[in-house]
Coordinates of C-alpha atoms in Angstrom, one line a residue:
X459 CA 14.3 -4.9 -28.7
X460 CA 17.0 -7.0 -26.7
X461 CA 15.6 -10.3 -28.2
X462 CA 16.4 -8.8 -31.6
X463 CA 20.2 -7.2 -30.9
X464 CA 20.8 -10.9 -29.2
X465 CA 19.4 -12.7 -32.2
X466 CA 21.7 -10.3 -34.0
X467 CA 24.8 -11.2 -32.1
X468 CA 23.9 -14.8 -31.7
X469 CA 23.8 -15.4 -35.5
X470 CA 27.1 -13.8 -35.7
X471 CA 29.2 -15.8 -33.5
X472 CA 27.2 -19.0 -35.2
X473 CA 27.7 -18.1 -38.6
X474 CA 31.6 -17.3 -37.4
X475 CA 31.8 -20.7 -36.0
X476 CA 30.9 -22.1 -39.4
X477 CA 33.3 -19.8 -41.5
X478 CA 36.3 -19.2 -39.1
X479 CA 35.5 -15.1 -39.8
X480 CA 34.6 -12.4 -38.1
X481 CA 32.8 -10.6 -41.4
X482 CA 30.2 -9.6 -39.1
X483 CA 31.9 -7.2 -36.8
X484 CA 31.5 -3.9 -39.3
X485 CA 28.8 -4.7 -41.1
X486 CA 26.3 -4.8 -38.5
X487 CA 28.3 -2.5 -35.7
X488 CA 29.1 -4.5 -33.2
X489 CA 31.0 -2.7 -30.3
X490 CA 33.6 -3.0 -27.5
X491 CA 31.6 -1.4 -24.8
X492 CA 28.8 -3.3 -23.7
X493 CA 25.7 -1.2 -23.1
X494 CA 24.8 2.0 -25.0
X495 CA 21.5 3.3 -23.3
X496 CA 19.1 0.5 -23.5
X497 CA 21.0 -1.2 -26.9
X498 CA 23.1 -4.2 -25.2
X499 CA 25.7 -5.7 -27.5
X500 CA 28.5 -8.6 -26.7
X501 CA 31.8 -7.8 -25.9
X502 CA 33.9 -7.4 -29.2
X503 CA 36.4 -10.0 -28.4
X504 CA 33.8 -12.9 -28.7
X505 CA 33.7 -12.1 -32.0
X506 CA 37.4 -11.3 -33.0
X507 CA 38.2 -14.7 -31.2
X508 CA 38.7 -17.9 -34.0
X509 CA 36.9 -20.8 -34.0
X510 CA 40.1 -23.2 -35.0
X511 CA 39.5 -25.8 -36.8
X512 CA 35.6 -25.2 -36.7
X513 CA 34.7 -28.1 -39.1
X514 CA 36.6 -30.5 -37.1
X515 CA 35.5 -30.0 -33.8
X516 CA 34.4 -32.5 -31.6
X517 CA 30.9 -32.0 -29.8
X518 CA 32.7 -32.1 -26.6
X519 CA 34.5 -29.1 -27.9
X520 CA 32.0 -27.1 -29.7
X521 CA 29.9 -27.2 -26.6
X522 CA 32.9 -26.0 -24.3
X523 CA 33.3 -23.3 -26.9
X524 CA 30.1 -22.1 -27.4
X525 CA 29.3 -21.9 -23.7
X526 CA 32.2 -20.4 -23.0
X527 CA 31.3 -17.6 -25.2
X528 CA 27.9 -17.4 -23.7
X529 CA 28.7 -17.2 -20.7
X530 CA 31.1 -14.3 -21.3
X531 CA 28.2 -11.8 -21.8
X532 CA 27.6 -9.7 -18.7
X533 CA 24.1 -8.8 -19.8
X534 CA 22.6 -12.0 -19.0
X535 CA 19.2 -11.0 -17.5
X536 CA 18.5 -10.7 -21.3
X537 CA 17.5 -14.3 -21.7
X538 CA 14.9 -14.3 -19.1
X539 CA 12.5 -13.6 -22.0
X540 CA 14.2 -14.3 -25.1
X541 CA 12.3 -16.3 -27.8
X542 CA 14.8 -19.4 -28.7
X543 CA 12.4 -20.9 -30.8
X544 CA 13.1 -17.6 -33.3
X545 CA 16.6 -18.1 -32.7
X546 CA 16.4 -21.3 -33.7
X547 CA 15.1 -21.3 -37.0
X548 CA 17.7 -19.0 -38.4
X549 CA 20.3 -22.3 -37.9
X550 CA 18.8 -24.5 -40.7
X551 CA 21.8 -23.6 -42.7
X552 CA 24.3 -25.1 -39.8
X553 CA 22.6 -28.4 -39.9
X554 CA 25.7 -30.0 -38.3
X555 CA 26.0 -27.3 -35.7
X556 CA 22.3 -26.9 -35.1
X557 CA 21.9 -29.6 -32.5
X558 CA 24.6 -28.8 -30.5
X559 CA 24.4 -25.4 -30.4
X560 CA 20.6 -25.5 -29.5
X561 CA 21.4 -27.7 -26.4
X562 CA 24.0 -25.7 -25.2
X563 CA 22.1 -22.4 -25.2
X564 CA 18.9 -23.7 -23.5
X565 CA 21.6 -24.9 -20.7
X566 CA 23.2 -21.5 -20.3
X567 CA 19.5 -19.9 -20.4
X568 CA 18.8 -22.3 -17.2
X569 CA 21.9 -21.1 -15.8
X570 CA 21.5 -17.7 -15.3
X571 CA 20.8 -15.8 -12.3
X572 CA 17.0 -14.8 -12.7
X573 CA 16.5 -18.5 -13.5
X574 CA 17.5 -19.5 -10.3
X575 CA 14.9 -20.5 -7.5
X576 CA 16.4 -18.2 -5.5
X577 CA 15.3 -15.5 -7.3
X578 CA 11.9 -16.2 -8.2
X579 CA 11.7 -16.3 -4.3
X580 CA 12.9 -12.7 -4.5
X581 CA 10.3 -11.6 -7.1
X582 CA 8.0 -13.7 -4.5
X583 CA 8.6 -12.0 -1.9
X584 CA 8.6 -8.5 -3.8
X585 CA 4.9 -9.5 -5.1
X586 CA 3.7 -10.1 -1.9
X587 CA 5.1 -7.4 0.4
X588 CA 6.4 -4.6 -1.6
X589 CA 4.2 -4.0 -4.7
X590 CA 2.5 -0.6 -4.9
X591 CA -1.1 -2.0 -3.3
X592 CA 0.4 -3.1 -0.2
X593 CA 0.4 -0.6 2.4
X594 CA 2.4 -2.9 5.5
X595 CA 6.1 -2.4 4.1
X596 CA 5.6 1.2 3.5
X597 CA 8.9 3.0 4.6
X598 CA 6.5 4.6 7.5
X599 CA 5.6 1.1 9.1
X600 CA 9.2 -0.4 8.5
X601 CA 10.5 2.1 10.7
X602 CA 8.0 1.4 13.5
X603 CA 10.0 -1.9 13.2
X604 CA 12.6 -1.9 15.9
X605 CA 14.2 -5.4 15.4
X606 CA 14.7 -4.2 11.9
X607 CA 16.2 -1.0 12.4
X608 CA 18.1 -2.3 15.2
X609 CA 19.4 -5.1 12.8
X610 CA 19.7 -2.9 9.4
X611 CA 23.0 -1.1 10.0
X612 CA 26.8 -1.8 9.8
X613 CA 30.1 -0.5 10.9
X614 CA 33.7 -1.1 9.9
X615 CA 36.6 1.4 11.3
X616 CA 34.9 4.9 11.8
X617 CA 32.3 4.2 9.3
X618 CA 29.0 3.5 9.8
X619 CA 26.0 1.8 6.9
X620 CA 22.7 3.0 8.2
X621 CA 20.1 1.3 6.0
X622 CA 17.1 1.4 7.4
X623 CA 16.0 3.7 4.9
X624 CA 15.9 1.4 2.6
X625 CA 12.5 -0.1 0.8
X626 CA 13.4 -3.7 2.1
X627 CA 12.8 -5.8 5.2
X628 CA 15.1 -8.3 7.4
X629 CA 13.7 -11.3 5.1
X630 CA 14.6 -9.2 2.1
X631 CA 17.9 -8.7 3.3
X632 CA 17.9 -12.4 4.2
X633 CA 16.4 -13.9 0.4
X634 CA 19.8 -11.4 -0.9
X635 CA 21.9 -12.7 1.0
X636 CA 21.0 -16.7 -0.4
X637 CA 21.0 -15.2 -3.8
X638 CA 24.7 -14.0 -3.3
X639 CA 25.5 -17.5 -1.4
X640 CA 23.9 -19.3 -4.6
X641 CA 25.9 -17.4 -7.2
X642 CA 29.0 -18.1 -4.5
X643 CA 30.0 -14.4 -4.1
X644 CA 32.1 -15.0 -1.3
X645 CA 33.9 -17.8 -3.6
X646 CA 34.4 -15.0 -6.3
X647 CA 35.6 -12.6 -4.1
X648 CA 38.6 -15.3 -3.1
X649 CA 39.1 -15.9 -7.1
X650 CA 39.2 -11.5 -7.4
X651 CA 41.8 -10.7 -4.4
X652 CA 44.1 -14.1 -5.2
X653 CA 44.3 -12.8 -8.9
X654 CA 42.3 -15.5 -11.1
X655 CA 41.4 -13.8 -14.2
X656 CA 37.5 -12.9 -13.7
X657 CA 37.4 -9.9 -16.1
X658 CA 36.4 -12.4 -18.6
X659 CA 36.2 -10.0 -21.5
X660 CA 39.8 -8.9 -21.2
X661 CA 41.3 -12.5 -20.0
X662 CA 42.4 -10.3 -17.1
X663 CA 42.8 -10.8 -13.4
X664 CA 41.3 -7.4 -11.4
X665 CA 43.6 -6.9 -8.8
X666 CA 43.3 -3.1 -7.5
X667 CA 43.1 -4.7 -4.0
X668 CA 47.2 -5.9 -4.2
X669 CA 47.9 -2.5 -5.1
X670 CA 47.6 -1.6 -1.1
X671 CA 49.2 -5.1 0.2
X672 CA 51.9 -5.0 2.6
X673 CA 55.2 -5.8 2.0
X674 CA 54.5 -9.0 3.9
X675 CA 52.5 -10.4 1.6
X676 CA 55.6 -10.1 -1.2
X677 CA 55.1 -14.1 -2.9
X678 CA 51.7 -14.4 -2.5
X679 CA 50.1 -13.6 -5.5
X680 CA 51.2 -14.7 -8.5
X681 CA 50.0 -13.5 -12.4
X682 CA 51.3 -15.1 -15.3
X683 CA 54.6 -15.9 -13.1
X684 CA 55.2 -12.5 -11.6
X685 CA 55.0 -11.5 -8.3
X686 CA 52.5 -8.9 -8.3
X687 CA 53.0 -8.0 -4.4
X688 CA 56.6 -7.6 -4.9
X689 CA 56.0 -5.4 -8.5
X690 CA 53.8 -3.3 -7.3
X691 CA 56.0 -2.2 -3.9
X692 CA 58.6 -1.9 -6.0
X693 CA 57.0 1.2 -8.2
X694 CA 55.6 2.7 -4.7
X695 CA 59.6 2.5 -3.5
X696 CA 60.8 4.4 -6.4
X697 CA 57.4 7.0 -6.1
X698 CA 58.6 7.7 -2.5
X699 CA 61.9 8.3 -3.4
X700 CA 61.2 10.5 -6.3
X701 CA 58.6 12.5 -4.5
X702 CA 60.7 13.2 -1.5
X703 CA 63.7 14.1 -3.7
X704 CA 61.2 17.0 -5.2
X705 CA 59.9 18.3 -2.1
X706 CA 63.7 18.4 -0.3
X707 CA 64.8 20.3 -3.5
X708 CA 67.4 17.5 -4.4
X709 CA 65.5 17.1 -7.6
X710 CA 65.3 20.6 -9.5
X711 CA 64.0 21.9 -13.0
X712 CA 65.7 22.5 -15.9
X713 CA 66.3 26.2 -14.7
X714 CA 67.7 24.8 -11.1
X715 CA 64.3 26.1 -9.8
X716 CA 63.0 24.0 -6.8
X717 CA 59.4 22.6 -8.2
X718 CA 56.5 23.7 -6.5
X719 CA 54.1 23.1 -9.1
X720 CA 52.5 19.8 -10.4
X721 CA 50.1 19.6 -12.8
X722 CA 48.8 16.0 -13.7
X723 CA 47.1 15.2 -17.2
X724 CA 44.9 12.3 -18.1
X725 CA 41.1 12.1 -18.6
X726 CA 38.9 9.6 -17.0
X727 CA 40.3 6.8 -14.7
X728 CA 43.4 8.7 -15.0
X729 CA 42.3 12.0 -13.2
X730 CA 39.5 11.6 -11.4
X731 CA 40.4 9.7 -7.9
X732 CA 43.2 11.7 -7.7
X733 CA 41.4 14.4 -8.2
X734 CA 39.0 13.2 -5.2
X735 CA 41.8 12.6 -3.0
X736 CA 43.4 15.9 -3.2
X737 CA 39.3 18.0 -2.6
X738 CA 39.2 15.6 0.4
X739 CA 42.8 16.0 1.7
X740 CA 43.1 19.7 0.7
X741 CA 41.0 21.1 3.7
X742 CA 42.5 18.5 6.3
X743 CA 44.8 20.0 9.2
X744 CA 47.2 17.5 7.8
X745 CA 46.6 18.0 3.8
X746 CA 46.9 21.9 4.5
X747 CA 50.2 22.0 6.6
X748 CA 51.9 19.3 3.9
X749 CA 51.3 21.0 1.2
X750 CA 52.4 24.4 2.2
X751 CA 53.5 26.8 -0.8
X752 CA 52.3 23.8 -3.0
X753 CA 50.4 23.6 -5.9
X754 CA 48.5 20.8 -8.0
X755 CA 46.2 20.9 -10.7
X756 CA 44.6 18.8 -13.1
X757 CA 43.8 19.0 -16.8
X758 CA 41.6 16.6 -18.7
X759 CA 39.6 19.1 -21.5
X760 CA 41.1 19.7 -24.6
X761 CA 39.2 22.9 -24.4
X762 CA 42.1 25.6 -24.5
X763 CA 40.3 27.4 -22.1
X764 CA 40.7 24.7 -20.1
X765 CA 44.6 24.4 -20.9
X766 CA 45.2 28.2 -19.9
X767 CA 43.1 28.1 -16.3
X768 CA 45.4 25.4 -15.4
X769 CA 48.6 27.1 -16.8
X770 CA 47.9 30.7 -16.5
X771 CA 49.1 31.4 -13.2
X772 CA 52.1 28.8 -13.0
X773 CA 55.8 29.3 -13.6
X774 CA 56.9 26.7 -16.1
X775 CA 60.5 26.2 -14.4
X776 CA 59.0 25.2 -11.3
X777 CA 56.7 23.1 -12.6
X778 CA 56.5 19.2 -12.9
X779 CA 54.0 17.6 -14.9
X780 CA 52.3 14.0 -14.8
X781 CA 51.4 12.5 -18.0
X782 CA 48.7 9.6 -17.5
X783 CA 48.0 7.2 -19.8
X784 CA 48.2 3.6 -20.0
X785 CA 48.6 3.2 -23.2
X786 CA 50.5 6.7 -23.8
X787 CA 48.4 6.7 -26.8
X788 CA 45.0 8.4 -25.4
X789 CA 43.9 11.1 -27.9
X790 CA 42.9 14.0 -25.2
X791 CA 45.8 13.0 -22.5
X792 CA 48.7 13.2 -25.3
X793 CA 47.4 16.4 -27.2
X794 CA 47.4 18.4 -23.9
X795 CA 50.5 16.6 -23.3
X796 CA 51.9 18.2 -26.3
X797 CA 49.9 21.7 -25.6
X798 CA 51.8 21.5 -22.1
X799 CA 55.2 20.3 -23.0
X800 CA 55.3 23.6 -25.9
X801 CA 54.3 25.4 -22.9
X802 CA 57.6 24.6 -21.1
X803 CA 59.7 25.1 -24.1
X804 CA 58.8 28.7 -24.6
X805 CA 59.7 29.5 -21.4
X806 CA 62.7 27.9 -21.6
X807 CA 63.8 26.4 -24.7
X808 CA 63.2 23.5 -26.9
X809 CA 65.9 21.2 -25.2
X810 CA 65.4 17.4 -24.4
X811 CA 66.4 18.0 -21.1
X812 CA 63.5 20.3 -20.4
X813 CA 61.2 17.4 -20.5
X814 CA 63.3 15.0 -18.8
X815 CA 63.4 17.6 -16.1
X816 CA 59.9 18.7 -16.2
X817 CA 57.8 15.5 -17.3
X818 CA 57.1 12.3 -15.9
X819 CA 55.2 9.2 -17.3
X820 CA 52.6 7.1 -15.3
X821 CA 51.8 4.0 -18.2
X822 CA 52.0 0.6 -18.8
X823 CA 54.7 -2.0 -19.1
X824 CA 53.7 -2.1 -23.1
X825 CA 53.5 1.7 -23.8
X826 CA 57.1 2.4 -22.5
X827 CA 58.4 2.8 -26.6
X828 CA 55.8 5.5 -26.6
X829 CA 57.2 6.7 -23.9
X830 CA 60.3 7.5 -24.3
X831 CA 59.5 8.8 -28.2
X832 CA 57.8 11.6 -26.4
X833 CA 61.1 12.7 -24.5
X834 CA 60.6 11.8 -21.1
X835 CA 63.4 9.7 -18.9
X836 CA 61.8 6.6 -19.0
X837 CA 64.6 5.1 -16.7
X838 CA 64.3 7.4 -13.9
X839 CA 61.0 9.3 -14.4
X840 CA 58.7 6.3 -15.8
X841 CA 56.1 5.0 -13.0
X842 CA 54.4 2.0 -14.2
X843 CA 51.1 0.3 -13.5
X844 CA 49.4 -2.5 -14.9
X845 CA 47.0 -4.0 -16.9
X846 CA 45.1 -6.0 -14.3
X847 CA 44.5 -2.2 -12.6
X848 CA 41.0 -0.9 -13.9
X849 CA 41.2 3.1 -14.5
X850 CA 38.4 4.0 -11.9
X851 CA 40.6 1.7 -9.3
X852 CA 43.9 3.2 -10.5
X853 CA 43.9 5.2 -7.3
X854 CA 45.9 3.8 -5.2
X855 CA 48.8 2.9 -8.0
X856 CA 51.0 5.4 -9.5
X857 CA 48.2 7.1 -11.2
X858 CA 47.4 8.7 -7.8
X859 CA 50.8 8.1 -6.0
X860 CA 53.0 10.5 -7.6
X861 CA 50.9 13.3 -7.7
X862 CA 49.6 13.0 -3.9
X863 CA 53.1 12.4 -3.0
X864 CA 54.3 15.3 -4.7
X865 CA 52.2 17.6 -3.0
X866 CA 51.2 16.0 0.5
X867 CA 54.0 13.5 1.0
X868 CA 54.5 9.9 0.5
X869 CA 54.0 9.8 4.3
X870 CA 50.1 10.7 3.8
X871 CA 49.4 8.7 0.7
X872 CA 50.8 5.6 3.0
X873 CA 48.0 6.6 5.1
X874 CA 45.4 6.6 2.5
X875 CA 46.6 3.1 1.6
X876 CA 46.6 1.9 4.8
X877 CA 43.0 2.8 4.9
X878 CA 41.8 1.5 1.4
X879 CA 43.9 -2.5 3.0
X880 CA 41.6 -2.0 6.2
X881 CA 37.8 -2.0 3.4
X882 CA 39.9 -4.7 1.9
X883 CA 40.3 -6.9 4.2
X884 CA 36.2 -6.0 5.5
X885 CA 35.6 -6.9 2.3
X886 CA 36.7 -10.1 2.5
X887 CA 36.6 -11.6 5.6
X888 CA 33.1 -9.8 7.4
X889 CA 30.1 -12.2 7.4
X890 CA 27.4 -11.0 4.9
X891 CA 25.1 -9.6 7.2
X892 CA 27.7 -7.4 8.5
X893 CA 29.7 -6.5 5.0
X894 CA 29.3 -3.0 4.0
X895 CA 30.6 -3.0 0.2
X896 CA 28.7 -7.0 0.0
X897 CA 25.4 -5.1 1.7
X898 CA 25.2 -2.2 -0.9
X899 CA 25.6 -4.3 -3.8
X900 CA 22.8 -6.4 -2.7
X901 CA 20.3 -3.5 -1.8
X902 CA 21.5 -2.2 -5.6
X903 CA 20.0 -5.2 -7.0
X904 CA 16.9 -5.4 -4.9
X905 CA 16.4 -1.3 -5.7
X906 CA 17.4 -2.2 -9.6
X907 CA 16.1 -5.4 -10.4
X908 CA 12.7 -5.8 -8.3
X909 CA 11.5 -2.1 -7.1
X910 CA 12.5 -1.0 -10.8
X911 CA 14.5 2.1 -9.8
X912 CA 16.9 2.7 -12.5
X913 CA 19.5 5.5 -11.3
X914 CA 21.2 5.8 -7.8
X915 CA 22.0 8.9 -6.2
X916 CA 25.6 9.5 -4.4
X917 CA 24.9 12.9 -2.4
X918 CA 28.0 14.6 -0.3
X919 CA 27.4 15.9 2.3
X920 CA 31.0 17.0 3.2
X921 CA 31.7 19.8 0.7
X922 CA 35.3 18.1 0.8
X923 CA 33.9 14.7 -0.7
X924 CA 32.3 16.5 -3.7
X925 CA 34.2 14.8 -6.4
X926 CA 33.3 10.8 -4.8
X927 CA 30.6 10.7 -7.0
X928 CA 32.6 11.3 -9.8

């Protein structure tokens, strides 16, 4: 079924090569996201992209081009078994293309990952030691191994990876680890935290690590000629200021009320580590005694039953709410947004200055007309992040600053930053063997790709870490 969606999509970008068009994009329903279920389709920007000056391209240039696009698919385990030779026979009609083309497939094909000799030793190794008929790496005899379990664990600032659990031995974790060295992880990890652009599909950099930088490190990273370090500490500067003006009372409602209430709507991203950080702080000594006579609530259903838990027991003059939405387009975040902002007017009255006293904006650099069409102060009350910050990372920018600030104090969130920079810099600087984020991704592919277990189970213990898996 792959072989026939890539055919598909293959074919496309071919025949869009030949006739600078994209007039395959509707007809055949090619999507943005990248895997629905088991169908896999190519990222819909391959497709949008022109081919300039297709008929004049050079063959240095039409290879560049073609691999380029190739190699932009994140699916690429799907050419282990693809038949080329059907491909193949569907080009007669781009007799001048064929040849080129053809070549420059095959060499992407060799260059994948489950090409590599690396891991054919890893599907080896799996044959030989961890297949269903062999009984000596069951999970009973691997832990009679005291080497291993004294080897399979790791630890990095109060927390502790035990793995020994795991369906894998010290030379499994060993053939991993010279997978990741052959695919140069620790070289792509560099290009992620320096800000090259590796979200290929996007032609964006993914840099939710500079969001917790120090100020020291103002200059050092650079995106398109702006200094993200310096941008980004900017925004958290005008968050603390904002947030301690609100709990002091400086800042008041429309009414003159002191705000005690913040309710934060977005859906997604845009919620849900939020969300996670206030269940975990919540509970805490610290969390309870900052947040005294406080309240903060999220709403992400459109469901109006939804909309009136959240509002029911509030008073609208003492109440701030967060509107999240990078674009400031999203169709659930801006019709609650609306449902909410009526809500305030018919307490008080439909004024402007109801919502510039009662609503604040966390968006993007490019949805700030949107912004201020819908009423809000965008010079004061507009907190901006960025396009380079992925909505499931948006945590530890704006999206979770103001409305952890507003409740628990700047003071904390520091603290949770400081915390996120100390995994960072694990992350990037602890030898494999002893990385806990570099360990779990491997043991995912080893569980995924070779022992064939398809879903991963995140289970809480800690009733106050309920929403992580989220």
């Amino acid at each position: 079924k792959n072989t026939m969606i890539v055919t598909k999509w293959l074919l496309a970008l071919f025949l869009r090569i030949a006739l600078h068009d994209n007039p395959l994009e509707s007809a055949h329903g090619f999507h943005h996201s990248r895997n629905f279920g088991n169908r896999i389709f190519p990222p819909s920007s391959l497709l949008r992209r022109p081919y300039e000056g297709s008929d004049k391209l050079s063959k240095t240039k039409l290879r560049m081009q073609t691999k380029r696009n190739l190699n932009k698919t994140q699916n690429a385990d799907i050419w282990k078994n693809f038949n080329l030779k059907h491909l193949f026979s569907n080009l007669d009609s781009l007799p001048h293309m064929k040849h080129i083309v053809k070549e420059t497939v095959k060499e992407t094909v060799k260059e994948t990952v489950t090409a590599s000799s690396e891991w054919k030793e890893l599907s080896e190794h799996y044959s030989s030691k961890f297949n269903d008929t062999k009984k000596e790496n069951h999970m009973r005899e691997l832990l009679k191994d005291q080497e291993r379990c004294d080897a399979m664990y790791a630890t990095h600032d109060g927390v502790y990876l035990d793995f020994t659990r795991q369906s894998a031995s010290l030379e499994t974790m060993e053939l991993l680890r010279k997978l990741a060295k052959k695919q140069n992880l620790e070289g792509r990890i560099k290009e992620m935290v320096t800000g090259e652009k590796i979200n290929f599909t996007e032609e964006r950099p993914a840099l939710h690590t500079a969001l917790r930088s120090n100020k020291s490190e103002i200059g050092t990273i650079m995106v398109d000629g702006q200094d993200v370090v310096k941008d980004v500490h900017d925004v958290l500067d005008n968050i603390k200021k904002f947030s301690e003006n609100v709990r002091n009372g400086n800042f008041r409602g429309f009414t003159n009320k002191t705000i005690t209430n913040v309710v934060s709507v977005g859906i997604g991203g845009s919620y849900l580590g939020p969300e996670f950080l206030h269940e975990a702080l919540k509970t805490e000594q610290e969390g309870i005694s900052s947040s005294l006579n406080r309240t903060l609530r999220f709403l992400a259903n459109i469901d109006p039953v939804d909309v009136h838990r959240t509002l029911a027991d509030l008073d609208p003059e003492k109440t701030m709410v967060i509107i999240v939405s990078k674009t400031f387009t999203t169709a659930e975040t801006m019709l609650n947004a609306r449902t909410v902002r009526q809500w305030l007017w018919d307490s008080m009255r439909k004024d402007e200055n109801v919502v510039k006293k009662h609503m604040v904006a966390c968006s993007s650099v490019s949805a700030l007309d949107n912004v201020k069409e819908f009423g809000i102060d965008a010079d004061n009350y507009f907190f901006k992040f960025w396009d380079w910050v992925g909505g499931r990372y948006s945590m530890c920018s704006a999206v979770g600053a103001v409305p952890i600030s507003l409740q628990y104090g700047n003071e904390l969130f520091e603290k949770f930053l400081k915390g996120a920079k100390s995994v960072d810099e694990h992350f990037i600087s602890a030898p494999m063997h002893k990385n806990i984020p570099i360990i779990l991704g491997l043991l995912g592919v080893w569980n995924m790709s070779f022992l064939g277990y398809k879903a991963r189970a995140t289970l809480p213990y800690a009733e106050a870490l309920a929403k992580l898996p989220a």
